[in-house]
Tab-separated table of C-alpha atoms in Angstrom:
chain	number	residue	atom	x	y	z
A	25	UNK	CA	-46.707	16.788	0.246
A	26	UNK	CA	-49.816	16.174	-1.788
A	27	UNK	CA	-50.731	12.721	-3.057
A	28	UNK	CA	-50.592	14.122	-6.607
A	29	UNK	CA	-46.821	14.658	-6.313
A	30	UNK	CA	-46.265	11.003	-5.404
A	31	UNK	CA	-48.493	9.707	-8.168
A	32	UNK	CA	-46.705	11.957	-10.654
A	33	UNK	CA	-43.419	10.152	-9.958
A	34	UNK	CA	-45.057	6.734	-10.211
A	35	UNK	CA	-46.620	7.648	-13.542
A	36	UNK	CA	-43.342	8.951	-14.929
A	37	UNK	CA	-41.858	5.550	-14.072
A	38	UNK	CA	-44.741	3.374	-15.333
A	39	UNK	CA	-47.143	5.550	-17.358
A	40	UNK	CA	-50.823	4.490	-17.148
A	41	UNK	CA	-50.874	4.481	-20.960
A	42	UNK	CA	-48.773	1.306	-20.856
A	43	UNK	CA	-51.472	-0.729	-19.099
A	44	UNK	CA	-53.455	-3.401	-20.928
A	45	UNK	CA	-56.970	-2.579	-22.122
A	46	UNK	CA	-58.653	-4.825	-19.535
A	47	UNK	CA	-56.795	-3.248	-16.626
A	48	UNK	CA	-57.834	-0.628	-14.071
A	49	UNK	CA	-54.540	0.876	-12.943
A	50	UNK	CA	-54.499	4.377	-11.471
A	51	UNK	CA	-56.163	6.201	-8.590
A	52	UNK	CA	-59.178	4.191	-7.425
A	53	UNK	CA	-60.216	6.140	-4.329
A	54	UNK	CA	-58.969	9.351	-2.766
A	55	UNK	CA	-58.254	13.004	-3.406
A	56	UNK	CA	-55.189	13.953	-5.451
A	57	UNK	CA	-54.809	17.210	-3.540
A	58	UNK	CA	-54.957	15.667	-0.085
A	59	UNK	CA	-51.793	15.937	2.010
A	60	UNK	CA	-50.097	12.532	2.195
A	61	UNK	CA	-49.313	11.271	5.690
A	62	UNK	CA	-47.493	8.127	4.586
A	63	UNK	CA	-47.350	5.435	1.903
A	64	UNK	CA	-47.972	1.718	2.381
A	65	UNK	CA	-46.743	-0.562	-0.431
A	66	UNK	CA	-48.535	-3.850	-1.047
A	67	UNK	CA	-49.392	-6.416	-3.667
A	68	UNK	CA	-53.137	-6.236	-2.968
A	69	UNK	CA	-55.393	-3.570	-1.427
A	70	UNK	CA	-57.462	-5.844	0.813
A	71	UNK	CA	-59.370	-4.869	3.958
A	72	UNK	CA	-56.483	-6.096	6.095
A	73	UNK	CA	-53.963	-3.940	4.202
A	74	UNK	CA	-56.195	-0.870	4.426
A	75	UNK	CA	-56.665	-1.465	8.169
A	76	UNK	CA	-52.871	-1.708	8.478
A	77	UNK	CA	-52.498	1.614	6.640
A	78	UNK	CA	-54.969	3.257	9.026
A	79	UNK	CA	-53.117	1.881	12.048
A	80	UNK	CA	-49.744	3.087	10.746
A	81	UNK	CA	-50.998	6.545	9.760
A	82	UNK	CA	-50.611	6.062	5.999
A	83	UNK	CA	-53.369	7.566	3.886
A	84	UNK	CA	-52.013	6.256	0.575
A	85	UNK	CA	-51.861	2.563	-0.338
A	86	UNK	CA	-49.879	1.826	-3.484
A	87	UNK	CA	-50.661	-1.721	-4.612
A	88	UNK	CA	-49.814	-3.738	-7.676
A	89	UNK	CA	-53.279	-5.220	-8.166
A	90	UNK	CA	-56.301	-2.896	-8.413
A	91	UNK	CA	-59.028	-3.782	-5.931
A	92	UNK	CA	-61.613	-2.945	-8.614
A	93	UNK	CA	-61.314	-4.591	-12.016
A	94	UNK	CA	-64.896	-4.197	-13.182
A	95	UNK	CA	-67.591	-1.600	-12.592
A	96	UNK	CA	-69.539	-1.694	-9.319
A	97	UNK	CA	-73.258	-0.964	-9.533
A	98	UNK	CA	-73.763	-1.158	-5.783
A	99	UNK	CA	-71.451	-0.820	-2.796
A	100	UNK	CA	-73.155	-2.566	0.117
A	101	UNK	CA	-70.253	-4.479	1.631
A	102	UNK	CA	-71.447	-7.873	0.399
A	103	UNK	CA	-67.966	-8.967	-0.737
A	104	UNK	CA	-64.300	-8.295	-0.037
A	105	UNK	CA	-64.017	-5.693	-2.818
A	106	UNK	CA	-66.933	-3.585	-1.589
A	107	UNK	CA	-65.821	-3.867	2.040
A	108	UNK	CA	-62.318	-2.670	1.134
A	109	UNK	CA	-63.706	0.311	-0.800
A	110	UNK	CA	-66.036	1.279	2.035
A	111	UNK	CA	-63.207	1.083	4.586
A	112	UNK	CA	-60.907	3.196	2.392
A	113	UNK	CA	-63.483	5.907	1.727
A	114	UNK	CA	-64.633	6.130	5.352
A	115	UNK	CA	-61.048	6.692	6.469
A	116	UNK	CA	-59.886	8.965	3.615
A	117	UNK	CA	-57.438	6.358	2.335
A	118	UNK	CA	-56.308	6.825	-1.255
A	119	UNK	CA	-55.902	3.567	-3.176
A	120	UNK	CA	-53.578	3.612	-6.168
A	121	UNK	CA	-52.870	0.590	-8.399
A	122	UNK	CA	-49.834	0.258	-10.659
A	123	UNK	CA	-50.528	-3.009	-12.436
A	124	UNK	CA	-49.887	-4.051	-16.051
A	125	UNK	CA	-48.187	-0.719	-16.726
A	126	UNK	CA	-45.571	-1.848	-14.185
A	127	UNK	CA	-45.484	-5.296	-15.818
A	128	UNK	CA	-44.809	-3.742	-19.213
A	129	UNK	CA	-41.656	-1.764	-18.393
A	130	UNK	CA	-38.240	-3.391	-18.464
A	131	UNK	CA	-37.346	-2.380	-14.882
A	132	UNK	CA	-40.754	-3.385	-13.528
A	133	UNK	CA	-42.187	-6.598	-12.102
A	134	UNK	CA	-40.447	-8.963	-14.520
A	135	UNK	CA	-37.182	-7.081	-14.294
A	136	UNK	CA	-37.225	-7.611	-10.531
A	137	UNK	CA	-37.660	-11.375	-11.003
A	138	UNK	CA	-34.947	-11.408	-13.673
A	139	UNK	CA	-32.603	-9.766	-11.145
A	140	UNK	CA	-33.016	-12.768	-8.832
A	141	UNK	CA	-31.508	-15.037	-11.472
A	142	UNK	CA	-29.013	-12.531	-12.847
A	143	UNK	CA	-30.447	-12.661	-16.356
A	144	UNK	CA	-28.327	-10.881	-18.953
A	145	UNK	CA	-29.042	-9.574	-22.479
A	146	UNK	CA	-32.682	-9.005	-21.561
A	147	UNK	CA	-35.407	-8.468	-24.135
A	148	UNK	CA	-39.177	-8.121	-23.953
A	149	UNK	CA	-41.064	-11.282	-24.920
A	150	UNK	CA	-44.050	-9.565	-26.539
A	151	UNK	CA	-43.390	-5.879	-27.315
A	152	UNK	CA	-46.169	-3.333	-27.103
A	153	UNK	CA	-47.229	-1.629	-30.294
A	154	UNK	CA	-49.254	1.469	-31.103
A	155	UNK	CA	-47.293	3.536	-28.577
A	156	UNK	CA	-45.522	5.844	-31.004
A	157	UNK	CA	-46.675	8.703	-33.213
A	158	UNK	CA	-44.739	11.018	-35.503
A	159	UNK	CA	-45.075	14.781	-35.771
A	160	UNK	CA	-44.356	16.639	-39.018
A	161	UNK	CA	-44.201	20.414	-38.941
A	162	UNK	CA	-42.751	23.288	-41.013
A	163	UNK	CA	-40.790	26.191	-39.556
A	164	UNK	CA	-38.600	29.101	-40.734
A	165	UNK	CA	-34.880	28.141	-40.539
A	166	UNK	CA	-34.134	30.702	-37.832
A	167	UNK	CA	-36.674	29.071	-35.489
A	168	UNK	CA	-35.667	25.449	-36.027
A	169	UNK	CA	-33.408	25.026	-32.969
A	170	UNK	CA	-35.780	26.788	-30.580
A	171	UNK	CA	-38.682	24.625	-31.699
A	172	UNK	CA	-36.696	21.398	-31.510
A	173	UNK	CA	-35.531	22.234	-27.981
A	174	UNK	CA	-39.156	22.720	-26.936
A	175	UNK	CA	-40.310	19.479	-28.574
A	176	UNK	CA	-37.487	17.525	-26.936
A	177	UNK	CA	-38.300	19.068	-23.551
A	178	UNK	CA	-41.931	17.950	-23.984
A	179	UNK	CA	-40.834	14.327	-24.452
A	180	UNK	CA	-40.347	14.099	-28.209
A	181	UNK	CA	-37.400	12.527	-29.982
A	182	UNK	CA	-36.837	9.504	-27.718
A	183	UNK	CA	-36.004	6.187	-29.403
A	184	UNK	CA	-35.097	3.505	-26.821
A	185	UNK	CA	-31.927	4.792	-25.118
A	186	UNK	CA	-31.421	7.638	-27.613
A	187	UNK	CA	-32.798	11.122	-27.074
A	188	UNK	CA	-33.189	14.337	-29.089
A	189	UNK	CA	-33.777	12.340	-32.299
A	190	UNK	CA	-35.225	14.212	-35.283
A	191	UNK	CA	-34.992	14.592	-39.024
A	192	UNK	CA	-35.207	17.800	-41.024
A	193	UNK	CA	-35.052	18.816	-44.662
A	194	UNK	CA	-35.193	22.186	-46.396
A	195	UNK	CA	-37.986	23.050	-48.813
A	196	UNK	CA	-40.198	25.771	-50.210
A	197	UNK	CA	-43.618	26.558	-48.786
A	198	UNK	CA	-46.424	28.749	-50.011
A	199	UNK	CA	-49.496	30.376	-48.473
A	200	UNK	CA	-51.857	33.305	-49.038
A	201	UNK	CA	-53.008	35.105	-45.876
A	202	UNK	CA	-56.716	35.943	-45.609
A	203	UNK	CA	-58.105	39.355	-44.732
A	204	UNK	CA	-58.478	38.569	-41.011
A	205	UNK	CA	-54.990	37.115	-40.556
A	206	UNK	CA	-51.832	38.476	-38.977
A	207	UNK	CA	-49.146	36.622	-40.918
A	208	UNK	CA	-45.606	36.132	-39.659
A	209	UNK	CA	-44.396	37.043	-43.156
A	210	UNK	CA	-46.048	38.149	-46.392
A	211	UNK	CA	-49.083	40.320	-47.023
A	212	UNK	CA	-52.801	39.665	-46.823
A	213	UNK	CA	-54.355	38.557	-50.086
A	214	UNK	CA	-51.022	37.828	-51.755
A	215	UNK	CA	-49.388	34.443	-52.165
A	216	UNK	CA	-46.160	34.188	-50.186
A	217	UNK	CA	-43.290	31.871	-51.154
A	218	UNK	CA	-40.899	31.161	-48.309
A	219	UNK	CA	-38.053	28.882	-47.348
A	220	UNK	CA	-38.990	26.456	-44.574
A	221	UNK	CA	-37.557	23.439	-42.796
A	222	UNK	CA	-39.670	20.315	-42.414
A	223	UNK	CA	-39.109	18.716	-39.005
A	224	UNK	CA	-39.981	15.108	-38.110
A	225	UNK	CA	-40.048	13.967	-34.484
A	226	UNK	CA	-41.189	10.664	-32.946
A	227	UNK	CA	-43.009	10.834	-29.609
A	228	UNK	CA	-44.973	8.575	-27.238
A	229	UNK	CA	-48.686	8.772	-28.072
A	230	UNK	CA	-49.439	9.504	-24.406
A	231	UNK	CA	-47.506	12.814	-24.724
A	232	UNK	CA	-49.502	14.137	-27.675
A	233	UNK	CA	-51.124	16.899	-25.600
A	234	UNK	CA	-47.905	18.325	-24.086
A	235	UNK	CA	-46.107	18.049	-27.430
A	236	UNK	CA	-48.774	20.011	-29.309
A	237	UNK	CA	-48.787	22.608	-26.552
A	238	UNK	CA	-45.026	23.019	-26.888
A	239	UNK	CA	-45.319	23.179	-30.692
A	240	UNK	CA	-47.885	25.982	-30.685
A	241	UNK	CA	-46.166	27.940	-27.903
A	242	UNK	CA	-42.788	27.959	-29.661
A	243	UNK	CA	-43.746	28.226	-33.330
A	244	UNK	CA	-43.743	31.742	-34.847
A	245	UNK	CA	-46.688	31.183	-37.185
A	246	UNK	CA	-50.186	32.338	-36.333
A	247	UNK	CA	-51.579	29.130	-37.864
A	248	UNK	CA	-49.181	26.227	-37.292
A	249	UNK	CA	-49.135	23.598	-40.038
A	250	UNK	CA	-48.496	20.112	-38.681
A	251	UNK	CA	-49.393	16.458	-39.244
A	252	UNK	CA	-49.472	13.540	-36.790
A	253	UNK	CA	-49.447	9.899	-37.876
A	254	UNK	CA	-49.775	6.679	-35.883
A	255	UNK	CA	-46.814	4.285	-36.129
A	256	UNK	CA	-46.774	0.502	-35.907
A	257	UNK	CA	-43.237	0.395	-34.494
A	258	UNK	CA	-42.684	-1.683	-31.363
A	259	UNK	CA	-40.211	-1.082	-28.540
A	260	UNK	CA	-37.878	-3.800	-27.260
A	261	UNK	CA	-37.997	-2.045	-23.858
A	262	UNK	CA	-41.791	-2.123	-23.408
A	263	UNK	CA	-44.090	-5.111	-23.334
A	264	UNK	CA	-45.079	-8.335	-21.605
A	265	UNK	CA	-42.552	-10.773	-20.205
A	266	UNK	CA	-38.760	-10.863	-20.337
A	267	UNK	CA	-36.243	-13.287	-21.793
A	268	UNK	CA	-32.591	-13.288	-20.818
A	269	UNK	CA	-29.449	-15.392	-20.606
A	270	UNK	CA	-28.311	-16.998	-17.351
A	271	UNK	CA	-24.778	-16.099	-16.209
A	272	UNK	CA	-23.875	-19.773	-16.658
A	273	UNK	CA	-25.532	-22.844	-18.088
A	274	UNK	CA	-27.349	-24.938	-15.478
A	275	UNK	CA	-29.129	-28.297	-15.456
A	276	UNK	CA	-32.926	-28.464	-15.310
A	277	UNK	CA	-33.139	-29.966	-11.842
A	278	UNK	CA	-30.614	-27.497	-10.465
A	279	UNK	CA	-32.603	-24.612	-11.940
A	280	UNK	CA	-35.828	-25.949	-10.401
A	281	UNK	CA	-34.065	-25.989	-7.028
A	282	UNK	CA	-32.891	-22.414	-7.594
A	283	UNK	CA	-36.471	-21.306	-8.315
A	284	UNK	CA	-37.805	-22.943	-5.160
A	285	UNK	CA	-35.042	-21.348	-3.093
A	286	UNK	CA	-35.323	-17.831	-4.495
A	287	UNK	CA	-39.142	-17.740	-4.435
A	288	UNK	CA	-39.477	-19.567	-1.113
A	289	UNK	CA	-41.557	-22.386	-2.579
A	290	UNK	CA	-42.501	-25.708	-1.017
A	291	UNK	CA	-43.730	-27.114	-4.330
A	292	UNK	CA	-43.304	-26.182	-7.988
A	293	UNK	CA	-45.506	-27.426	-10.842
A	294	UNK	CA	-43.800	-27.913	-14.178
A	295	UNK	CA	-43.915	-29.836	-17.450
A	296	UNK	CA	-41.837	-32.916	-18.272
A	297	UNK	CA	-38.095	-32.298	-18.038
A	298	UNK	CA	-36.245	-32.558	-21.351
A	299	UNK	CA	-32.783	-33.497	-20.086
A	300	UNK	CA	-31.316	-30.281	-21.489
A	301	UNK	CA	-29.112	-27.536	-20.121
A	302	UNK	CA	-30.812	-24.237	-19.291
A	303	UNK	CA	-29.260	-21.109	-20.797
A	304	UNK	CA	-32.128	-18.816	-21.854
A	305	UNK	CA	-34.975	-18.176	-19.416
A	306	UNK	CA	-38.293	-16.435	-20.079
A	307	UNK	CA	-40.202	-14.857	-17.186
A	308	UNK	CA	-43.642	-13.383	-16.626
A	309	UNK	CA	-44.804	-12.591	-13.107
A	310	UNK	CA	-48.453	-13.423	-12.488
A	311	UNK	CA	-50.690	-15.047	-15.097
A	312	UNK	CA	-48.486	-15.555	-18.150
A	313	UNK	CA	-49.535	-18.690	-20.025
A	314	UNK	CA	-50.513	-16.466	-22.977
A	315	UNK	CA	-46.812	-15.805	-23.586
A	316	UNK	CA	-45.793	-19.445	-24.030
A	317	UNK	CA	-45.697	-19.191	-27.866
A	318	UNK	CA	-43.486	-16.095	-27.553
A	319	UNK	CA	-41.126	-17.861	-25.138
A	320	UNK	CA	-40.766	-20.785	-27.550
A	321	UNK	CA	-40.328	-18.488	-30.568
A	322	UNK	CA	-37.607	-16.519	-28.748
A	323	UNK	CA	-35.624	-19.701	-28.070
A	324	UNK	CA	-36.140	-19.917	-24.298
A	325	UNK	CA	-35.137	-23.190	-22.644
A	326	UNK	CA	-37.338	-22.537	-19.613
A	327	UNK	CA	-40.429	-20.395	-18.984
A	328	UNK	CA	-41.306	-19.335	-15.430
A	329	UNK	CA	-44.762	-17.901	-14.785
A	330	UNK	CA	-48.027	-18.827	-12.997
A	331	UNK	CA	-51.738	-19.600	-13.319
A	332	UNK	CA	-51.272	-22.305	-15.963
A	333	UNK	CA	-54.367	-24.394	-16.737
A	334	UNK	CA	-54.145	-28.170	-17.099
A	335	UNK	CA	-54.421	-28.279	-20.893
A	336	UNK	CA	-51.952	-25.422	-21.260
A	337	UNK	CA	-49.206	-27.643	-19.861
A	338	UNK	CA	-49.562	-29.772	-22.997
A	339	UNK	CA	-48.727	-26.715	-25.102
A	340	UNK	CA	-45.077	-26.956	-24.046
A	341	UNK	CA	-45.048	-29.936	-26.450
A	342	UNK	CA	-41.503	-31.022	-25.633
A	343	UNK	CA	-40.083	-27.710	-26.826
A	344	UNK	CA	-39.573	-25.999	-23.466
A	345	UNK	CA	-39.880	-26.565	-19.729
A	346	UNK	CA	-42.894	-24.606	-18.503
A	347	UNK	CA	-43.262	-23.937	-14.737
A	348	UNK	CA	-46.093	-22.556	-12.595
A	349	UNK	CA	-44.663	-21.034	-9.427
A	350	UNK	CA	-47.863	-19.313	-8.226
A	351	UNK	CA	-49.266	-15.836	-8.799
A	352	UNK	CA	-48.403	-14.321	-5.424
A	353	UNK	CA	-45.083	-16.140	-5.352
A	354	UNK	CA	-43.868	-14.670	-8.649
A	355	UNK	CA	-45.063	-11.158	-7.804
A	356	UNK	CA	-44.152	-10.982	-4.108
A	357	UNK	CA	-41.016	-8.921	-4.841
A	358	UNK	CA	-43.130	-6.162	-6.376
A	359	UNK	CA	-43.686	-4.827	-2.854
A	360	UNK	CA	-39.944	-4.250	-2.470
A	361	UNK	CA	-39.787	-2.850	-6.015
A	362	UNK	CA	-42.386	-0.198	-5.126
A	363	UNK	CA	-40.813	0.486	-1.735
A	364	UNK	CA	-37.316	0.990	-3.166
A	365	UNK	CA	-38.566	3.310	-5.914
A	366	UNK	CA	-40.588	5.491	-3.549
A	367	UNK	CA	-37.862	5.624	-0.896
A	368	UNK	CA	-35.375	6.792	-3.522
A	369	UNK	CA	-37.764	9.487	-4.782
A	370	UNK	CA	-38.915	10.559	-1.298
A	371	UNK	CA	-36.054	9.713	1.113
A	372	UNK	CA	-37.414	11.899	3.928
A	373	UNK	CA	-40.976	10.630	3.704
A	374	UNK	CA	-42.734	7.735	5.453
A	375	UNK	CA	-42.746	4.811	2.999
A	376	UNK	CA	-43.585	1.396	4.453
A	377	UNK	CA	-43.980	-2.193	3.270
A	378	UNK	CA	-47.065	-4.117	4.270
A	379	UNK	CA	-46.686	-6.861	6.855
A	380	UNK	CA	-49.824	-8.590	5.553
A	381	UNK	CA	-49.339	-11.686	3.413
A	382	UNK	CA	-52.262	-11.344	1.027
A	383	UNK	CA	-51.769	-14.651	-0.802
A	384	UNK	CA	-55.215	-16.360	-0.826
A	385	UNK	CA	-53.695	-19.735	-1.801
A	386	UNK	CA	-52.558	-22.228	0.862
A	387	UNK	CA	-50.947	-25.666	0.672
A	388	UNK	CA	-51.425	-28.505	3.164
């Protein structure tokens, strides 16, 4: 099996187009057409993880964090990033990162954490926007169903959990074929009046290429008339963070104990307790202090994340309990998330979880 086939499944699950602008998710080293000998799932693609992959005969490391965030002008081995890249390239190890695109899907990193606490009625804290476009096109009535089937097959017409969504209306079109044309109907040099159906279909912006290909391949006209517009709609299934309802109301101290137990923590930093019951919990694995206003606005009683700066703790302002559980600690279950997904897609293939604990933070 080629590495490309594995990456195709990962990118159907968490499309690279869902990553944040600052991110560097995707294939970082390696050849798409190389035969895959095994997959090692990890949170980070450090030297130790790459050495483990070599030892275990895996030539593909799928990590959450990309080893390269910014451009490298030189690769001399002077730091851990350059040494990891050199080791991977020398040993034909493909490094693939699935980072904020995995954060931004409902069943991704935050969904895995939400599962630990049994959160119900889940919603995204900060939905992504700019992901949708709309196609308008005009087709003879007899070709409407064929064209719609092709557009749906190319990924058009999906709205949340609904599929094959479209709108159409009948109208009258006109055109005059030029002397070098081969019109579907009418004659060159003469205006043609014809009955047409206007079709409207929403589609993810990332699928614009395949959708236009399907449109032109299945439309009877020599020159296809169409329009594409950008939409500002957001999706409650895509975006940063998750908020959900606990199965039962719980006291603040009891919930802090539950966090320490489920994440395996020795310590847990948090803001002043408010002597309230916890019902709605907001979650963002990794660095998530930027979502505190969203958690408050959504009515969360508690916000669990990491990498909170000193002054950011003040921003809770008595409105919410805000806890920093650690970056690695909140994202540690991503390894199992990746492993489970790949094992389900490739049950007869070697998929392994790293044994290396890559957390660079220690407590004494």
